[in-house]
Amino acid sequence: MDTILGPLYIAVSWIIVQFHSFYSLIFDRDSGAAWGLSIVSLVVLIRICLIPLFVKQIKSTRNMQALQPKMKAIQERYKSDKQRQSEEMMKLYKETGTNPLSSCLPILAQSPFFISLYQVLNHIAENRVVGVIDQPLLESAQKAHIFGAPLAAKFVDSAEKIQSLGASVVDVRVVTVIMIILMSASQFYTQRQLMTKNVDLTVKTPFMQQQKMLMYVFPIMFAVFGINFPVGVLVYWLTTNVWTMGQQMFIIRRNPTPGSKAFEERQERLRAAGKLVEDPAEVAAKQAVEEARQNRQQPKRQTKSKRQTGGAAAGGAQNRTRAGSASGGSGSGQGAAKKPSLEKKDAQEGKGKGGASGSRTTKSGQRKGQQRPKHPTKK
């Protein structure tokens, strides 16, 4: 490993030494501030050089999200033929100019620098010169402490080793735990920001499930492996996580994925500033919808007493309607009742004139309507 990465050890140690020489003009050359800021500056320099790869990663990730429906259709179509499925996938990548490995380029590109810094700090902890760090610089780096923890100390180091670096076990454990928590939290927030703001939620794809899984897997990995990292490496990784988070926030705000929440927020900002030129037909349709929504009158909410009063009034109106119809019916009934009374009167007058004929008239007047059937014996 030392033979293969030897040139990188020299490059990383040389960059750190140059930044240390600059910060030694401001801080004590043996202080943790001078050496810690040298590591932070190394991260910033590496990330600036990786900006083109990061932009390529953003574009690749967006293209992969846009291709997910087509990829899913290919998988369903050639479910039983894996070879044809792979050929169609490669054809789709070639037609759209998408490289699935582009999303991993920034991590792969900075991995050698990460490993080199890890080895440089290990050499410092073991009191061995490395790269351009000679014995005086080695002694200065061993004296450097960040919040009481040496740059080369780890969480899993023994008490004897930590004491040989001039620190206490409690200081090293507390500092490393806090830095591991911050490192994992920043990684989780970065991935969550990507999932909640810069993803088209109208399309449910396996890629979204994969990103959601990584949102929880990466912080756990950092927490597990972080206990084996020296304090200087934790400073390096925490700095690169914070840089990634800020860089992603900038990209999401300026160039979000179409259909995502961040895209809608950007459209609203441009619309409010008068910088968004929209289709006239779309604007007219939105205005028509807004006018229809404003003209639509919603029923006012009433209290219980008002609802009961309204119900009673409706009931009274119904009763009055029924009473009116009943009175109309009673009028016709009275007209119909007048006829039998007149017949009765005529029958009584006829009775006075002649008994038999009067009684027959009265009986016929009384038996109008449906008559009771006669018994068969009576004829």
mmCIF file of C-alpha atoms in Angstrom:
data_model
loop_
_atom_site.group_PDB
_atom_site.id
_atom_site.type_symbol
_atom_site.label_atom_id
_atom_site.label_comp_id
_atom_site.label_asym_id
_atom_site.label_seq_id
_atom_site.Cartn_x
_atom_site.Cartn_y
_atom_site.Cartn_z
ATOM 1 C CA MET A 1 0.000 0.000 0.000
ATOM 2 C CA ASP A 2 2.789 2.435 0.889
ATOM 3 C CA THR A 3 4.545 1.662 -2.397
ATOM 4 C CA ILE A 4 1.425 2.190 -4.531
ATOM 5 C CA LEU A 5 0.203 5.324 -2.743
ATOM 6 C CA GLY A 6 3.691 6.680 -2.009
ATOM 7 C CA PRO A 7 3.348 9.603 -4.471
ATOM 8 C CA LEU A 8 -0.016 10.529 -2.927
ATOM 9 C CA TYR A 9 1.531 10.483 0.564
ATOM 10 C CA ILE A 10 4.057 12.998 -0.658
ATOM 11 C CA ALA A 11 1.367 15.150 -2.351
ATOM 12 C CA VAL A 12 -0.969 15.156 0.663
ATOM 13 C CA SER A 13 1.796 15.798 3.202
ATOM 14 C CA TRP A 14 3.228 18.598 1.026
ATOM 15 C CA ILE A 15 -0.173 20.355 0.780
ATOM 16 C CA ILE A 16 -0.677 20.065 4.548
ATOM 17 C CA VAL A 17 2.816 21.430 5.243
ATOM 18 C CA GLN A 18 2.256 24.425 2.949
ATOM 19 C CA PHE A 19 -1.030 25.320 4.645
ATOM 20 C CA HIS A 20 0.601 24.767 8.043
ATOM 21 C CA SER A 21 3.360 27.220 7.152
ATOM 22 C CA PHE A 22 0.713 29.818 6.315
ATOM 23 C CA TYR A 23 -1.396 29.294 9.453
ATOM 24 C CA SER A 24 1.745 29.309 11.613
ATOM 25 C CA LEU A 25 1.955 33.030 10.847
ATOM 26 C CA ILE A 26 -1.357 33.488 12.682
ATOM 27 C CA PHE A 27 -1.410 30.695 15.295
ATOM 28 C CA ASP A 28 1.208 28.789 17.266
ATOM 29 C CA ARG A 29 2.904 26.294 14.933
ATOM 30 C CA ASP A 30 2.321 23.480 17.436
ATOM 31 C CA SER A 31 -1.338 24.311 18.041
ATOM 32 C CA GLY A 32 -4.337 22.284 16.941
ATOM 33 C CA ALA A 33 -5.703 25.348 15.123
ATOM 34 C CA ALA A 34 -2.739 25.483 12.727
ATOM 35 C CA TRP A 35 -2.790 21.761 11.971
ATOM 36 C CA GLY A 36 -6.592 21.421 12.021
ATOM 37 C CA LEU A 37 -7.090 24.326 9.613
ATOM 38 C CA SER A 38 -4.431 22.811 7.368
ATOM 39 C CA ILE A 39 -6.554 19.650 7.075
ATOM 40 C CA VAL A 40 -9.716 21.710 6.466
ATOM 41 C CA SER A 41 -7.919 23.662 3.740
ATOM 42 C CA LEU A 42 -6.806 20.374 2.171
ATOM 43 C CA VAL A 43 -10.473 19.311 1.974
ATOM 44 C CA VAL A 44 -11.541 22.626 0.448
ATOM 45 C CA LEU A 45 -8.789 22.425 -2.168
ATOM 46 C CA ILE A 46 -9.709 18.857 -3.116
ATOM 47 C CA ARG A 47 -13.438 19.657 -3.316
ATOM 48 C CA ILE A 48 -12.822 22.693 -5.504
ATOM 49 C CA CYS A 49 -10.910 20.481 -7.907
ATOM 50 C CA LEU A 50 -13.803 17.988 -7.857
ATOM 51 C CA ILE A 51 -16.534 20.538 -8.734
ATOM 52 C CA PRO A 52 -16.691 19.441 -12.422
ATOM 53 C CA LEU A 53 -17.172 15.842 -11.288
ATOM 54 C CA PHE A 54 -19.862 16.938 -8.838
ATOM 55 C CA VAL A 55 -21.768 18.761 -11.584
ATOM 56 C CA LYS A 56 -21.514 15.628 -13.708
ATOM 57 C CA GLN A 57 -22.816 13.602 -10.764
ATOM 58 C CA ILE A 58 -25.861 15.893 -10.421
ATOM 59 C CA LYS A 59 -26.668 15.587 -14.117
ATOM 60 C CA SER A 60 -26.229 11.831 -14.057
ATOM 61 C CA THR A 61 -28.463 11.468 -11.006
ATOM 62 C CA ARG A 62 -31.160 13.570 -12.661
ATOM 63 C CA ASN A 63 -30.952 11.570 -15.884
ATOM 64 C CA MET A 64 -31.224 8.338 -13.929
ATOM 65 C CA GLN A 65 -34.373 9.621 -12.220
ATOM 66 C CA ALA A 66 -35.888 10.575 -15.572
ATOM 67 C CA LEU A 67 -35.061 7.154 -17.049
ATOM 68 C CA GLN A 68 -36.546 5.098 -14.240
ATOM 69 C CA PRO A 69 -40.001 4.608 -15.873
ATOM 70 C CA LYS A 70 -38.365 3.427 -19.134
ATOM 71 C CA MET A 71 -35.983 1.148 -17.246
ATOM 72 C CA LYS A 72 -38.865 -0.371 -15.335
ATOM 73 C CA ALA A 73 -40.746 -0.981 -18.595
ATOM 74 C CA ILE A 74 -37.696 -2.762 -20.051
ATOM 75 C CA GLN A 75 -37.397 -4.938 -16.961
ATOM 76 C CA GLU A 76 -41.050 -5.938 -17.188
ATOM 77 C CA ARG A 77 -40.884 -6.574 -20.917
ATOM 78 C CA TYR A 78 -37.761 -8.767 -20.821
ATOM 79 C CA LYS A 79 -38.283 -10.301 -17.424
ATOM 80 C CA SER A 80 -37.374 -13.801 -18.584
ATOM 81 C CA ASP A 81 -34.455 -12.770 -20.831
ATOM 82 C CA LYS A 82 -31.701 -11.200 -18.715
ATOM 83 C CA GLN A 83 -29.268 -10.851 -21.592
ATOM 84 C CA ARG A 84 -31.759 -8.946 -23.755
ATOM 85 C CA GLN A 85 -32.667 -6.851 -20.723
ATOM 86 C CA SER A 86 -29.010 -5.825 -20.240
ATOM 87 C CA GLU A 87 -28.651 -5.038 -23.948
ATOM 88 C CA GLU A 88 -31.726 -2.806 -23.904
ATOM 89 C CA MET A 89 -30.481 -1.062 -20.765
ATOM 90 C CA MET A 90 -27.104 -0.317 -22.331
ATOM 91 C CA LYS A 91 -28.860 0.897 -25.464
ATOM 92 C CA LEU A 92 -31.015 3.244 -23.381
ATOM 93 C CA TYR A 93 -27.921 4.597 -21.581
ATOM 94 C CA LYS A 94 -26.166 5.169 -24.894
ATOM 95 C CA GLU A 95 -29.138 6.950 -26.495
ATOM 96 C CA THR A 96 -29.600 9.306 -23.542
ATOM 97 C CA GLY A 97 -25.885 9.783 -22.803
ATOM 98 C CA THR A 98 -26.240 8.566 -19.216
ATOM 99 C CA ASN A 99 -23.489 6.871 -17.232
ATOM 100 C CA PRO A 100 -24.684 5.048 -14.095
ATOM 101 C CA LEU A 101 -21.183 5.279 -12.567
ATOM 102 C CA SER A 102 -21.090 9.076 -12.815
ATOM 103 C CA SER A 103 -22.948 9.441 -9.519
ATOM 104 C CA CYS A 104 -20.043 7.689 -7.756
ATOM 105 C CA LEU A 105 -17.237 9.700 -9.374
ATOM 106 C CA PRO A 106 -16.733 12.310 -6.595
ATOM 107 C CA ILE A 107 -16.482 9.624 -3.912
ATOM 108 C CA LEU A 108 -14.152 7.488 -6.011
ATOM 109 C CA ALA A 109 -11.992 10.480 -6.918
ATOM 110 C CA GLN A 110 -11.411 11.622 -3.338
ATOM 111 C CA SER A 111 -10.974 8.134 -1.896
ATOM 112 C CA PRO A 112 -7.202 8.026 -2.632
ATOM 113 C CA PHE A 113 -6.722 11.360 -0.827
ATOM 114 C CA PHE A 114 -8.772 10.095 2.099
ATOM 115 C CA ILE A 115 -6.652 6.931 2.367
ATOM 116 C CA SER A 116 -3.444 8.942 2.015
ATOM 117 C CA LEU A 117 -4.433 11.323 4.807
ATOM 118 C CA TYR A 118 -5.369 8.351 6.981
ATOM 119 C CA GLN A 119 -1.914 6.822 6.465
ATOM 120 C CA VAL A 120 -0.126 10.140 7.038
ATOM 121 C CA LEU A 121 -1.878 10.568 10.394
ATOM 122 C CA ASN A 122 -1.084 6.943 11.288
ATOM 123 C CA HIS A 123 2.597 7.617 10.607
ATOM 124 C CA ILE A 124 2.406 10.667 12.871
ATOM 125 C CA ALA A 125 0.816 8.599 15.662
ATOM 126 C CA GLU A 126 3.549 5.974 15.304
ATOM 127 C CA ASN A 127 6.260 8.661 15.320
ATOM 128 C CA ARG A 128 7.391 7.904 11.760
ATOM 129 C CA VAL A 129 8.259 10.480 9.147
ATOM 130 C CA VAL A 130 6.112 10.398 6.014
ATOM 131 C CA GLY A 131 6.278 12.306 2.742
ATOM 132 C CA VAL A 132 7.714 15.775 3.327
ATOM 133 C CA ILE A 133 6.891 15.736 7.050
ATOM 134 C CA ASP A 134 10.308 15.486 8.704
ATOM 135 C CA GLN A 135 11.124 14.951 12.380
ATOM 136 C CA PRO A 136 10.560 18.574 13.564
ATOM 137 C CA LEU A 137 7.192 18.728 11.813
ATOM 138 C CA LEU A 138 6.370 15.284 13.159
ATOM 139 C CA GLU A 139 6.983 16.428 16.756
ATOM 140 C CA SER A 140 4.916 19.568 16.123
ATOM 141 C CA ALA A 141 1.991 17.536 14.748
ATOM 142 C CA GLN A 142 2.089 15.189 17.751
ATOM 143 C CA LYS A 143 1.722 18.158 20.101
ATOM 144 C CA ALA A 144 -1.326 19.482 18.208
ATOM 145 C CA HIS A 145 -4.633 18.914 20.008
ATOM 146 C CA ILE A 146 -8.192 19.731 18.898
ATOM 147 C CA PHE A 147 -10.359 20.395 21.959
ATOM 148 C CA GLY A 148 -7.920 18.284 23.988
ATOM 149 C CA ALA A 149 -7.735 15.339 21.545
ATOM 150 C CA PRO A 150 -4.521 14.692 19.535
ATOM 151 C CA LEU A 151 -4.838 14.657 15.736
ATOM 152 C CA ALA A 152 -3.578 11.075 15.514
ATOM 153 C CA ALA A 153 -5.678 9.640 18.403
ATOM 154 C CA LYS A 154 -8.602 7.230 17.808
ATOM 155 C CA PHE A 155 -11.626 6.247 19.870
ATOM 156 C CA VAL A 156 -10.407 2.638 20.137
ATOM 157 C CA ASP A 157 -6.851 3.541 21.199
ATOM 158 C CA SER A 158 -5.650 2.231 24.517
ATOM 159 C CA ALA A 159 -5.113 4.483 27.509
ATOM 160 C CA GLU A 160 -1.308 4.032 27.299
ATOM 161 C CA LYS A 161 -1.175 5.153 23.664
ATOM 162 C CA ILE A 162 -3.408 8.159 24.313
ATOM 163 C CA GLN A 163 -1.287 9.164 27.325
ATOM 164 C CA SER A 164 1.848 8.880 25.196
ATOM 165 C CA LEU A 165 0.317 11.538 22.917
ATOM 166 C CA GLY A 166 -0.238 13.821 25.912
ATOM 167 C CA ALA A 167 -4.003 13.495 26.317
ATOM 168 C CA SER A 168 -6.607 11.781 28.485
ATOM 169 C CA VAL A 169 -8.943 8.979 27.456
ATOM 170 C CA VAL A 170 -12.054 10.976 28.407
ATOM 171 C CA ASP A 171 -11.087 13.925 26.186
ATOM 172 C CA VAL A 172 -10.411 11.674 23.201
ATOM 173 C CA ARG A 173 -13.635 9.688 23.620
ATOM 174 C CA VAL A 174 -15.825 12.771 24.050
ATOM 175 C CA VAL A 175 -14.325 14.616 21.075
ATOM 176 C CA THR A 176 -14.475 11.602 18.763
ATOM 177 C CA VAL A 177 -18.080 10.751 19.724
ATOM 178 C CA ILE A 178 -19.241 14.324 19.097
ATOM 179 C CA MET A 179 -17.463 14.448 15.741
ATOM 180 C CA ILE A 180 -18.891 11.063 14.699
ATOM 181 C CA ILE A 181 -22.415 12.225 15.579
ATOM 182 C CA LEU A 182 -21.951 15.458 13.612
ATOM 183 C CA MET A 183 -20.494 13.530 10.694
ATOM 184 C CA SER A 184 -23.412 11.062 10.590
ATOM 185 C CA ALA A 185 -26.036 13.792 11.069
ATOM 186 C CA SER A 186 -24.627 15.901 8.227
ATOM 187 C CA GLN A 187 -24.608 12.869 5.940
ATOM 188 C CA PHE A 188 -28.219 12.036 6.850
ATOM 189 C CA TYR A 189 -29.404 15.616 6.298
ATOM 190 C CA THR A 190 -27.650 15.815 2.923
ATOM 191 C CA GLN A 191 -29.336 12.640 1.689
ATOM 192 C CA ARG A 192 -32.715 13.622 3.149
ATOM 193 C CA GLN A 193 -32.526 17.028 1.477
ATOM 194 C CA LEU A 194 -31.968 15.281 -1.842
ATOM 195 C CA MET A 195 -34.937 12.934 -1.287
ATOM 196 C CA THR A 196 -37.481 15.474 -0.051
ATOM 197 C CA LYS A 197 -36.698 18.494 -2.240
ATOM 198 C CA ASN A 198 -34.952 17.424 -5.429
ATOM 199 C CA VAL A 199 -36.900 14.309 -6.472
ATOM 200 C CA ASP A 200 -39.995 14.170 -8.687
ATOM 201 C CA LEU A 201 -42.487 12.655 -6.239
ATOM 202 C CA THR A 202 -45.097 12.035 -8.940
ATOM 203 C CA VAL A 203 -43.035 9.114 -10.275
ATOM 204 C CA LYS A 204 -42.528 6.169 -7.916
ATOM 205 C CA THR A 205 -39.479 4.195 -9.013
ATOM 206 C CA PRO A 206 -37.047 1.667 -7.497
ATOM 207 C CA PHE A 207 -34.365 4.366 -7.647
ATOM 208 C CA MET A 208 -36.259 6.355 -5.018
ATOM 209 C CA GLN A 209 -36.409 3.326 -2.733
ATOM 210 C CA GLN A 210 -32.678 2.826 -3.187
ATOM 211 C CA GLN A 211 -31.939 6.451 -2.282
ATOM 212 C CA LYS A 212 -34.203 6.196 0.743
ATOM 213 C CA MET A 213 -32.314 3.121 1.923
ATOM 214 C CA LEU A 214 -28.945 4.861 1.471
ATOM 215 C CA MET A 215 -30.247 7.766 3.531
ATOM 216 C CA TYR A 216 -30.221 5.483 6.577
ATOM 217 C CA VAL A 217 -27.335 3.161 5.627
ATOM 218 C CA PHE A 218 -24.617 5.791 5.131
ATOM 219 C CA PRO A 219 -24.937 7.459 8.575
ATOM 220 C CA ILE A 220 -24.803 4.039 10.241
ATOM 221 C CA MET A 221 -21.673 3.159 8.258
ATOM 222 C CA PHE A 222 -20.014 6.415 9.294
ATOM 223 C CA ALA A 223 -20.882 5.766 12.924
ATOM 224 C CA VAL A 224 -19.479 2.218 12.814
ATOM 225 C CA PHE A 225 -16.259 2.999 10.958
ATOM 226 C CA GLY A 226 -15.768 6.384 12.622
ATOM 227 C CA ILE A 227 -14.486 4.854 15.855
ATOM 228 C CA ASN A 228 -11.451 3.581 13.893
ATOM 229 C CA PHE A 229 -10.636 6.974 12.334
ATOM 230 C CA PRO A 230 -8.026 9.328 13.828
ATOM 231 C CA VAL A 231 -9.268 12.729 14.937
ATOM 232 C CA GLY A 232 -7.586 14.352 11.929
ATOM 233 C CA VAL A 233 -9.494 12.045 9.545
ATOM 234 C CA LEU A 234 -12.751 12.838 11.362
ATOM 235 C CA VAL A 235 -12.000 16.529 10.795
ATOM 236 C CA TYR A 236 -11.416 15.757 7.121
ATOM 237 C CA TRP A 237 -14.653 13.763 6.701
ATOM 238 C CA LEU A 238 -16.817 16.195 8.691
ATOM 239 C CA THR A 239 -15.509 19.067 6.577
ATOM 240 C CA THR A 240 -16.219 17.258 3.312
ATOM 241 C CA ASN A 241 -19.770 16.398 4.501
ATOM 242 C CA VAL A 242 -20.476 20.040 5.364
ATOM 243 C CA TRP A 243 -19.062 21.106 1.999
ATOM 244 C CA THR A 244 -21.254 18.572 0.178
ATOM 245 C CA MET A 245 -24.336 19.737 2.090
ATOM 246 C CA GLY A 246 -23.753 23.411 1.239
ATOM 247 C CA GLN A 247 -22.886 22.650 -2.374
ATOM 248 C CA GLN A 248 -26.022 20.557 -2.775
ATOM 249 C CA MET A 249 -28.207 23.271 -1.245
ATOM 250 C CA PHE A 250 -26.826 25.724 -3.802
ATOM 251 C CA ILE A 251 -27.426 23.341 -6.717
ATOM 252 C CA ILE A 252 -30.951 22.447 -5.576
ATOM 253 C CA ARG A 253 -31.898 26.111 -5.192
ATOM 254 C CA ARG A 254 -30.472 27.187 -8.550
ATOM 255 C CA ASN A 255 -31.042 24.137 -10.734
ATOM 256 C CA PRO A 256 -33.635 21.769 -9.213
ATOM 257 C CA THR A 257 -35.105 18.660 -10.793
ATOM 258 C CA PRO A 258 -38.305 19.392 -12.797
ATOM 259 C CA GLY A 259 -41.405 18.238 -10.936
ATOM 260 C CA SER A 260 -39.743 18.379 -7.512
ATOM 261 C CA LYS A 261 -40.674 20.553 -4.548
ATOM 262 C CA ALA A 262 -37.549 22.676 -5.024
ATOM 263 C CA PHE A 263 -38.543 23.265 -8.665
ATOM 264 C CA GLU A 264 -41.981 24.569 -7.631
ATOM 265 C CA GLU A 265 -40.389 26.872 -5.051
ATOM 266 C CA ARG A 266 -37.989 28.217 -7.676
ATOM 267 C CA GLN A 267 -40.861 28.833 -10.113
ATOM 268 C CA GLU A 268 -42.717 30.790 -7.430
ATOM 269 C CA ARG A 269 -39.642 32.930 -6.726
ATOM 270 C CA LEU A 270 -39.148 33.684 -10.412
ATOM 271 C CA ARG A 271 -42.854 34.417 -10.837
ATOM 272 C CA ALA A 272 -42.831 36.822 -7.885
ATOM 273 C CA ALA A 273 -39.757 38.584 -9.291
ATOM 274 C CA GLY A 274 -41.341 38.843 -12.762
ATOM 275 C CA LYS A 275 -38.562 36.792 -14.370
ATOM 276 C CA LEU A 276 -40.692 33.832 -15.381
ATOM 277 C CA VAL A 277 -42.182 33.956 -18.893
ATOM 278 C CA GLU A 278 -45.169 31.591 -19.002
ATOM 279 C CA ASP A 279 -47.335 30.344 -21.850
ATOM 280 C CA PRO A 280 -50.350 32.707 -22.366
ATOM 281 C CA ALA A 281 -52.738 29.748 -22.644
ATOM 282 C CA GLU A 282 -51.454 28.358 -19.353
ATOM 283 C CA VAL A 283 -51.797 31.750 -17.677
ATOM 284 C CA ALA A 284 -55.387 32.137 -18.963
ATOM 285 C CA ALA A 285 -56.281 28.664 -17.688
ATOM 286 C CA LYS A 286 -54.843 29.456 -14.246
ATOM 287 C CA GLN A 287 -56.778 32.757 -14.125
ATOM 288 C CA ALA A 288 -60.025 31.010 -15.063
ATOM 289 C CA VAL A 289 -59.519 28.458 -12.312
ATOM 290 C CA GLU A 290 -58.730 31.203 -9.791
ATOM 291 C CA GLU A 291 -61.804 33.251 -10.775
ATOM 292 C CA ALA A 292 -64.043 30.195 -10.517
ATOM 293 C CA ARG A 293 -62.631 29.461 -7.090
ATOM 294 C CA GLN A 294 -63.248 33.047 -5.902
ATOM 295 C CA ASN A 295 -66.798 33.203 -7.311
ATOM 296 C CA ARG A 296 -67.800 29.954 -5.730
ATOM 297 C CA GLN A 297 -69.747 30.705 -2.549
ATOM 298 C CA GLN A 298 -69.392 28.271 0.246
ATOM 299 C CA PRO A 299 -72.318 27.883 2.686
ATOM 300 C CA LYS A 300 -71.720 29.709 5.933
ATOM 301 C CA ARG A 301 -71.239 27.638 8.999
ATOM 302 C CA GLN A 302 -74.234 27.973 11.360
ATOM 303 C CA THR A 303 -74.495 27.427 15.059
ATOM 304 C CA LYS A 304 -76.648 24.661 16.501
ATOM 305 C CA SER A 305 -79.384 27.094 17.591
ATOM 306 C CA LYS A 306 -79.577 28.620 14.104
ATOM 307 C CA ARG A 307 -79.771 25.196 12.514
ATOM 308 C CA GLN A 308 -82.591 24.221 14.900
ATOM 309 C CA THR A 309 -84.437 27.521 14.223
ATOM 310 C CA GLY A 310 -84.093 26.967 10.487
ATOM 311 C CA GLY A 311 -85.400 23.433 10.866
ATOM 312 C CA ALA A 312 -88.384 24.624 12.888
ATOM 313 C CA ALA A 313 -89.179 27.294 10.295
ATOM 314 C CA ALA A 314 -89.023 24.717 7.529
ATOM 315 C CA GLY A 315 -91.280 22.430 9.530
ATOM 316 C CA GLY A 316 -93.783 25.257 10.078
ATOM 317 C CA ALA A 317 -93.836 26.003 6.372
ATOM 318 C CA GLN A 318 -94.513 22.368 5.622
ATOM 319 C CA ASN A 319 -97.339 22.314 8.195
ATOM 320 C CA ARG A 320 -98.846 25.438 6.690
ATOM 321 C CA THR A 321 -98.687 23.879 3.260
ATOM 322 C CA ARG A 322 -100.396 20.766 4.542
ATOM 323 C CA ALA A 323 -103.021 22.850 6.328
ATOM 324 C CA GLY A 324 -103.723 24.771 3.138
ATOM 325 C CA SER A 325 -104.193 21.589 1.154
ATOM 326 C CA ALA A 326 -106.369 20.171 3.916
ATOM 327 C CA SER A 327 -108.541 23.283 3.965
ATOM 328 C CA GLY A 328 -108.932 23.069 0.217
ATOM 329 C CA GLY A 329 -109.941 19.454 0.584
ATOM 330 C CA SER A 330 -112.404 20.270 3.361
ATOM 331 C CA GLY A 331 -114.075 22.852 1.130
ATOM 332 C CA SER A 332 -114.707 20.247 -1.519
ATOM 333 C CA GLY A 333 -115.842 17.862 1.220
ATOM 334 C CA GLN A 334 -118.378 20.387 2.472
ATOM 335 C CA GLY A 335 -119.697 20.780 -1.036
ATOM 336 C CA ALA A 336 -120.065 17.040 -1.259
ATOM 337 C CA ALA A 337 -121.728 16.904 2.170
ATOM 338 C CA LYS A 338 -124.353 19.440 1.184
ATOM 339 C CA LYS A 339 -125.912 17.019 -1.284
ATOM 340 C CA PRO A 340 -126.848 14.295 1.256
ATOM 341 C CA SER A 341 -128.226 16.931 3.604
ATOM 342 C CA LEU A 342 -130.493 18.243 0.825
ATOM 343 C CA GLU A 343 -131.554 14.699 0.046
ATOM 344 C CA LYS A 344 -132.361 14.185 3.734
ATOM 345 C CA LYS A 345 -134.453 17.304 3.717
ATOM 346 C CA ASP A 346 -136.337 16.143 0.624
ATOM 347 C CA ALA A 347 -136.829 12.736 2.212
ATOM 348 C CA GLN A 348 -138.320 14.286 5.348
ATOM 349 C CA GLU A 349 -140.645 16.398 3.248
ATOM 350 C CA GLY A 350 -141.663 13.319 1.264
ATOM 351 C CA LYS A 351 -142.331 11.455 4.512
ATOM 352 C CA GLY A 352 -144.757 14.104 5.493
ATOM 353 C CA LYS A 353 -146.577 13.617 2.215
ATOM 354 C CA GLY A 354 -146.540 9.843 2.074
ATOM 355 C CA GLY A 355 -145.074 7.318 4.460
ATOM 356 C CA ALA A 356 -144.062 4.510 2.148
ATOM 357 C CA SER A 357 -142.649 6.584 -0.591
ATOM 358 C CA GLY A 358 -140.894 8.832 1.965
ATOM 359 C CA SER A 359 -139.356 5.905 3.767
ATOM 360 C CA ARG A 360 -138.156 4.412 0.517
ATOM 361 C CA THR A 361 -136.644 7.753 -0.423
ATOM 362 C CA THR A 362 -134.969 8.045 2.968
ATOM 363 C CA LYS A 363 -133.662 4.524 2.827
ATOM 364 C CA SER A 364 -132.377 5.010 -0.679
ATOM 365 C CA GLY A 365 -130.694 8.210 0.466
ATOM 366 C CA GLN A 366 -129.097 6.475 3.420
ATOM 367 C CA ARG A 367 -127.940 3.448 1.409
ATOM 368 C CA LYS A 368 -126.113 5.357 -1.262
ATOM 369 C CA GLY A 369 -122.669 4.008 -1.876
ATOM 370 C CA GLN A 370 -121.551 0.406 -1.398
ATOM 371 C CA GLN A 371 -124.362 -1.746 -0.005
ATOM 372 C CA ARG A 372 -124.049 -4.819 2.169
ATOM 373 C CA PRO A 373 -124.743 -8.036 0.173
ATOM 374 C CA LYS A 374 -128.074 -9.794 0.965
ATOM 375 C CA HIS A 375 -128.205 -13.174 2.664
ATOM 376 C CA PRO A 376 -128.948 -16.020 0.163
ATOM 377 C CA THR A 377 -132.098 -16.999 2.113
ATOM 378 C CA LYS A 378 -133.518 -13.513 1.897
ATOM 379 C CA LYS A 379 -134.979 -12.623 -1.444
#
